Tab-separated table of C-alpha atoms and ligand atoms in Angstrom:
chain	number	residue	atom	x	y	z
A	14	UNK	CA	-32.127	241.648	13.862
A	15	UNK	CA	-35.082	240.134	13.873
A	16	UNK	CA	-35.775	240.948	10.037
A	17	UNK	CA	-32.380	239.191	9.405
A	18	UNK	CA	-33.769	236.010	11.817
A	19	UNK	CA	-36.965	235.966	9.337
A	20	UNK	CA	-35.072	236.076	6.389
A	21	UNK	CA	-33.086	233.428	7.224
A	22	UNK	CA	-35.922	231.243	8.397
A	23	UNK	CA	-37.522	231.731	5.712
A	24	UNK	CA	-34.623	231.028	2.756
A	25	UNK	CA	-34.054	227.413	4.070
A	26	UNK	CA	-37.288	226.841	3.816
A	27	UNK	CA	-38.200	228.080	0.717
A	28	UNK	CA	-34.601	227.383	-1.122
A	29	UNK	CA	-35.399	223.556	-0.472
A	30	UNK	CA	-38.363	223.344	-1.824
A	31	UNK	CA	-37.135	225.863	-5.294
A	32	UNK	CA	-39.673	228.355	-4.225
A	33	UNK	CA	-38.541	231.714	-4.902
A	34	UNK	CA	-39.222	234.884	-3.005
A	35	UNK	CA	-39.868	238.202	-3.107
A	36	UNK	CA	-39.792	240.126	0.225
A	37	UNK	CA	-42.878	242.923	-0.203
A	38	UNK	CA	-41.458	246.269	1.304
A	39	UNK	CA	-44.641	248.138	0.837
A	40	UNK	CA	-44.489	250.748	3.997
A	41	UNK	CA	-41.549	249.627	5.125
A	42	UNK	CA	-38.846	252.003	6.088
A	43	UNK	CA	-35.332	251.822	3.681
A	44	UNK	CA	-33.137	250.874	7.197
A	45	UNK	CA	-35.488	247.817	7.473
A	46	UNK	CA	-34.869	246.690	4.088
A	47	UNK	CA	-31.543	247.383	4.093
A	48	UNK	CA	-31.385	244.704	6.855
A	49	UNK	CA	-32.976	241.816	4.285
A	50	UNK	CA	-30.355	243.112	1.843
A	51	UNK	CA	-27.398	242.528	4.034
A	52	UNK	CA	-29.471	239.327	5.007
A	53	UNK	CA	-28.110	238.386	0.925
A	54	UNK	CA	-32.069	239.540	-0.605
A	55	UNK	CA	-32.586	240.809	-3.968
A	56	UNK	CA	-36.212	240.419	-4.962
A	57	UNK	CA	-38.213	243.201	-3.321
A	58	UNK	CA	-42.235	244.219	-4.349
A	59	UNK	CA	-43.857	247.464	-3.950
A	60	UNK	CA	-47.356	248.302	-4.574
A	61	UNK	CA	-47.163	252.469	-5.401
A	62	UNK	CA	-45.102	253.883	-7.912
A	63	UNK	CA	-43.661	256.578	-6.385
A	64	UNK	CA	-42.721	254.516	-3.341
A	65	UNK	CA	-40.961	252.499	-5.441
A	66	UNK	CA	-39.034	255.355	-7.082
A	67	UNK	CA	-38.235	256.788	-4.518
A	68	UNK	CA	-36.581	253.585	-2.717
A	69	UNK	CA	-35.066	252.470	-5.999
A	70	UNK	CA	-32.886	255.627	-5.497
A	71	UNK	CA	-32.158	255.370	-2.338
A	72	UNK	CA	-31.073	251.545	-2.271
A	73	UNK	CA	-28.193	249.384	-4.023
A	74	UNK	CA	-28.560	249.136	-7.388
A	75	UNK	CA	-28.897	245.252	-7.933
A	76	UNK	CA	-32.018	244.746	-6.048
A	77	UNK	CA	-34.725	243.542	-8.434
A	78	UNK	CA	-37.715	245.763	-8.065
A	79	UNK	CA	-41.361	244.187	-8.305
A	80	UNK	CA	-44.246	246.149	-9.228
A	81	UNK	CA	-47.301	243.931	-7.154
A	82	UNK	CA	-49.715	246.359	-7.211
A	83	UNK	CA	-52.398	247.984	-9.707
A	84	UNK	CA	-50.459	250.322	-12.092
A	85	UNK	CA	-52.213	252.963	-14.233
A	86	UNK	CA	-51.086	253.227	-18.038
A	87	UNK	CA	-49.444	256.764	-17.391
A	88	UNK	CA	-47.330	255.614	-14.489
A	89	UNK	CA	-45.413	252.806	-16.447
A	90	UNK	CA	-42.648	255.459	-17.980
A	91	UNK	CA	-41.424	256.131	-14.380
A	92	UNK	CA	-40.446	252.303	-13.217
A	93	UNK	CA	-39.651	251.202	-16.712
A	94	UNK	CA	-36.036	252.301	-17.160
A	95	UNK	CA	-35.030	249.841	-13.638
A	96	UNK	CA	-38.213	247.758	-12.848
A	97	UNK	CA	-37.319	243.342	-12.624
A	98	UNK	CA	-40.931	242.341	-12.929
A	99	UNK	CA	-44.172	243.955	-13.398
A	100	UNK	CA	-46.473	241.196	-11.720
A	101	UNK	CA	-49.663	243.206	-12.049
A	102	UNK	CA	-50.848	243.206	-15.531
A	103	UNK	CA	-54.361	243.634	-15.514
A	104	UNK	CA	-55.303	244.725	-19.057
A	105	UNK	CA	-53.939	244.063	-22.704
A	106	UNK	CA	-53.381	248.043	-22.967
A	107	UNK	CA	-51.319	247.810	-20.081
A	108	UNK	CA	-49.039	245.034	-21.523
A	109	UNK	CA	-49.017	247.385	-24.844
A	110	UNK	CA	-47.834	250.615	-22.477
A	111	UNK	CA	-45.257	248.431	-20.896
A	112	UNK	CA	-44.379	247.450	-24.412
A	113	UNK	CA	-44.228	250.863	-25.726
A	114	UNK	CA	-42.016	252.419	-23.191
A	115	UNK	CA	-40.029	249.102	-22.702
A	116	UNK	CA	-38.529	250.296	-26.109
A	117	UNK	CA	-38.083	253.173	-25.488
A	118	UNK	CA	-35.802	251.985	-23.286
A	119	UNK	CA	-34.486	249.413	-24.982
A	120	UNK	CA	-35.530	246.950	-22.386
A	121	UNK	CA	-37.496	243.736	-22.428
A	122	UNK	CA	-39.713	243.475	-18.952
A	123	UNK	CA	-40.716	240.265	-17.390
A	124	UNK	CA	-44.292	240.570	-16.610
A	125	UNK	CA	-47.336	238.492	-15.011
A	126	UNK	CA	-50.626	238.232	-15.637
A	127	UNK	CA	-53.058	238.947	-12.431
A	128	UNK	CA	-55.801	236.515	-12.152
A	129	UNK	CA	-58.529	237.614	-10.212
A	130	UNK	CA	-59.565	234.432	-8.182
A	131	UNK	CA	-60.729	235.512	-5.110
A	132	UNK	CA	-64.377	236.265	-4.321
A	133	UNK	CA	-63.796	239.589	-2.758
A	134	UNK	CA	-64.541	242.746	-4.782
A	135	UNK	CA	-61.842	244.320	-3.905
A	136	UNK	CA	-59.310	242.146	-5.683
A	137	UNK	CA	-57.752	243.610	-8.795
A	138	UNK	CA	-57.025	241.173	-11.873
A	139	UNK	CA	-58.670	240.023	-14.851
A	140	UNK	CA	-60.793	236.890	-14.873
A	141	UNK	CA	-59.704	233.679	-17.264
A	142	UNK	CA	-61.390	234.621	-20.144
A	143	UNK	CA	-60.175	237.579	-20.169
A	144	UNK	CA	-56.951	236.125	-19.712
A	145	UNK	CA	-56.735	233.822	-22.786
A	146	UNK	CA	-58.109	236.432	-25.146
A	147	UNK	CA	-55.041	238.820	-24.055
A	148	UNK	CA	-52.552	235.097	-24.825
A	149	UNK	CA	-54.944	234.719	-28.005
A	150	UNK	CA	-54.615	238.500	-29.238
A	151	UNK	CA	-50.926	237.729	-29.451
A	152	UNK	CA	-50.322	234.607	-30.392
A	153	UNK	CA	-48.595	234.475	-33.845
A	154	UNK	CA	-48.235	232.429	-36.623
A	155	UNK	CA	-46.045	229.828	-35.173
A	156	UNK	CA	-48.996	229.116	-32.313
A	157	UNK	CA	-46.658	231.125	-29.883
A	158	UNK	CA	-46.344	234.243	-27.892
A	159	UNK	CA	-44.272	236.939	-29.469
A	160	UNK	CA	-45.375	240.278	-30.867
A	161	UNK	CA	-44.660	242.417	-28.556
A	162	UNK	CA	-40.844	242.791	-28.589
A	163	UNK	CA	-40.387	244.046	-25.434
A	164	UNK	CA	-42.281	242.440	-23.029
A	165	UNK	CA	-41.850	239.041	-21.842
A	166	UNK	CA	-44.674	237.167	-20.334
A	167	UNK	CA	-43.202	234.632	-17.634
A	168	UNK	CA	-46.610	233.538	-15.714
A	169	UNK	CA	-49.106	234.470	-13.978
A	170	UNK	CA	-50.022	236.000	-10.045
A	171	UNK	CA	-53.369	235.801	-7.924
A	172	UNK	CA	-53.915	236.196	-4.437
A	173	UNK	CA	-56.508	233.778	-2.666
A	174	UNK	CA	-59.333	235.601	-0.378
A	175	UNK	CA	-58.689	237.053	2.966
A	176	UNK	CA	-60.374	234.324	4.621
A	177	UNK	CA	-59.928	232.166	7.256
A	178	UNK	CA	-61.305	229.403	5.452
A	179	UNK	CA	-58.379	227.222	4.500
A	180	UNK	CA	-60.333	224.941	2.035
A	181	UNK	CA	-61.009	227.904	0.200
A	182	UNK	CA	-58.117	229.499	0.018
A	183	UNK	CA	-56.956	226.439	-1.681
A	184	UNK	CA	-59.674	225.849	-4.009
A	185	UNK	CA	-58.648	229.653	-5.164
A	186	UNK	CA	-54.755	228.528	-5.411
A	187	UNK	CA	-55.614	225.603	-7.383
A	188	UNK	CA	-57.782	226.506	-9.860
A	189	UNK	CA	-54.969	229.033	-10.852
A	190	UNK	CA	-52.481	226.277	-10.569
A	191	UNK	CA	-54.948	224.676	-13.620
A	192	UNK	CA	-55.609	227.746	-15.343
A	193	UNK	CA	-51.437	228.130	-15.581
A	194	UNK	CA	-50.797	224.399	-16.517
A	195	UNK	CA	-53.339	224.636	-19.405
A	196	UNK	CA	-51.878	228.211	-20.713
A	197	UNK	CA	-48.179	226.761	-20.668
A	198	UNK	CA	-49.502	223.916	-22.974
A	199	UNK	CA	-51.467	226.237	-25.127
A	200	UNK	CA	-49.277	229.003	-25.510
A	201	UNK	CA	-45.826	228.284	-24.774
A	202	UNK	CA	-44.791	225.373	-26.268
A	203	UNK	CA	-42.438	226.429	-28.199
A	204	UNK	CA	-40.676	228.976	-25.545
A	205	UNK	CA	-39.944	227.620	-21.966
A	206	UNK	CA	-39.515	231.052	-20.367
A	207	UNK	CA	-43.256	230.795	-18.825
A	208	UNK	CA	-42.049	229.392	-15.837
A	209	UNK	CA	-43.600	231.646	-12.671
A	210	UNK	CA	-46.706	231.293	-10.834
A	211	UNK	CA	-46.757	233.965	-8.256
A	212	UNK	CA	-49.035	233.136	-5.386
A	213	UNK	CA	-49.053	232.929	-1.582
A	214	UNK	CA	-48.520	235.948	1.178
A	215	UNK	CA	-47.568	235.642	4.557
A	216	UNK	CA	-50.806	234.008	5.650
A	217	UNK	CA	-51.087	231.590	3.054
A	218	UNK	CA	-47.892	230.717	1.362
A	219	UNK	CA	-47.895	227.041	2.766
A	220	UNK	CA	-51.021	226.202	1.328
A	221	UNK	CA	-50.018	228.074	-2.264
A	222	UNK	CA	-46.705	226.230	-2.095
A	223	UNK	CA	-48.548	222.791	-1.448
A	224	UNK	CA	-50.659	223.992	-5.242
A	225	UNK	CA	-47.784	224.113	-6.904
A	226	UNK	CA	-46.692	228.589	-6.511
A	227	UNK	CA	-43.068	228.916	-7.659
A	228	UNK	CA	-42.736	232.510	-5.961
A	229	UNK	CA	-44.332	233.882	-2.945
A	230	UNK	CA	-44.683	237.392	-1.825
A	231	UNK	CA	-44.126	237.555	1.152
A	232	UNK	CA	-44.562	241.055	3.582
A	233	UNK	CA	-45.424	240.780	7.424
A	234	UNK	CA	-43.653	236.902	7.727
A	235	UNK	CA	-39.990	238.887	6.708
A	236	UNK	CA	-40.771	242.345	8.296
A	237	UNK	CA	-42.951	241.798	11.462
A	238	UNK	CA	-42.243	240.090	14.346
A	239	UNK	CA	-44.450	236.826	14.968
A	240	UNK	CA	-46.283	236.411	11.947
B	11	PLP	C1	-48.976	243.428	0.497
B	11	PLP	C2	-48.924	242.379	-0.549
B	11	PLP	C3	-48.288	241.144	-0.309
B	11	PLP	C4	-47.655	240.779	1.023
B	11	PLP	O1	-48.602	240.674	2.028
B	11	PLP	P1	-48.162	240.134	3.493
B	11	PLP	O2	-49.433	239.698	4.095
B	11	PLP	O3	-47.527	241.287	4.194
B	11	PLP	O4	-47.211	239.017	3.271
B	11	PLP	C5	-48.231	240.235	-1.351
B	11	PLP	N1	-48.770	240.497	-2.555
B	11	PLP	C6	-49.393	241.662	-2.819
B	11	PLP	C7	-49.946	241.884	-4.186
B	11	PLP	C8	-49.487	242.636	-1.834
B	11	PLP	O5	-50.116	243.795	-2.102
């Protein structure tokens, strides 16, 4: 139960504040997320492909799958025919991929833009710049997002450093709080549907939450015992 207790815990607190969540099953056995389903979850991330195949088949069809983690270009066929959200978008010939095989399934997929904006090497994501060129490449004649039919571009996701230094760790959060205020006013004005800024895990969400994150990822806090 105590996945159940977590959830819980964790949906007042969230639900008053708007702040949606996504309960990251990465490693986590089916029974165990079975128990934040029948706890009334939906939104579950995964980081590997085939691990999210594989429980996409095995659990109840209106759970909406995340893809959180780095995807190659010749991966996207097999999570594109059930996939919610692909929150990893790293490269403008990913988002065309997506695109591509989006229509093929006559689908339209929600995706995010990672922003790299922690200092560690390790972090996948693209840096600002590289950002607004993708949100410049496609921008169309009316000054809005739109070419590619099948993809829909809600926001954007980071994750801070894996640090214990809380100052920054917000710094991080914030400057992609700015980045996403100034690409809604750029970008979107005419569309409203870029409405997601996907930051804070288990060890940081209060501080991403206090910069302004509408979704949090959170793994260990739901599926671990005293996180
Ligand atoms: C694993 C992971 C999370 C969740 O991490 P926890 O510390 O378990 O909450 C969130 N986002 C991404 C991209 C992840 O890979």
């Amino acid at each position: 139960m105590q996945t159940d207790d977590n959830m819980h815990k964790l949906k007042k607190k969230l639900n008053s504040q708007r702040i949606d969540l996504v309960a990251v099953s990465k490693g986590r056995p089916v029974e165990q997320i079975r128990e934040a389903y029948d706890a009334d979850q939906r939104d579950f991330g995964e980081n590997r492909v085939q691990e999210l195949v594989e429980k996409y088949e095995l659990l109840p069809k209106d759970i909406r799958w995340h893809m959180i983690g780095h995807l190659q270009k010749n991966k996207v066929r097999y999570i594109v025919p059930f996939v919610a959200m692909i929150q990893s978008v790293d490269s403008l010939e990913l988002l065309e991929k997506i695109n591509a095989d989006a229509q093929k399934n006559n689908r339209v997929i929600d995706c995010l833009l990672q922003i790299k904006i922690a200092r560690e090497e390790t972090k996948y994501g693209m840096e600002f710049e590289e950002a607004k060129k993708i949100l410049e490449s496609l921008k169309s004649e009316q000054n809005d997002i739109q070419p590619l039919q099948n993809i829909c571009i809600r926001g954007l996701m980071g994750m801070a450093s894996n640090t214990p230094d809380q100052e920054q760790i917000r710094r991080e959060f914030r400057s992609l709080k700015n980045f996403y205020d100034e690409i809604k006013l750029k970008y979107f004005t005419q569309h409203t549907h870029c409405n997601i800024l996907s930051m804070g895990m288990s060890g940081d969400w209060r501080i991403a939450v206090e910069e302004g994150s509408t979704l949090v990822r959170l793994g260990r806090a739901i599926f671990e015992a005293d996180v």
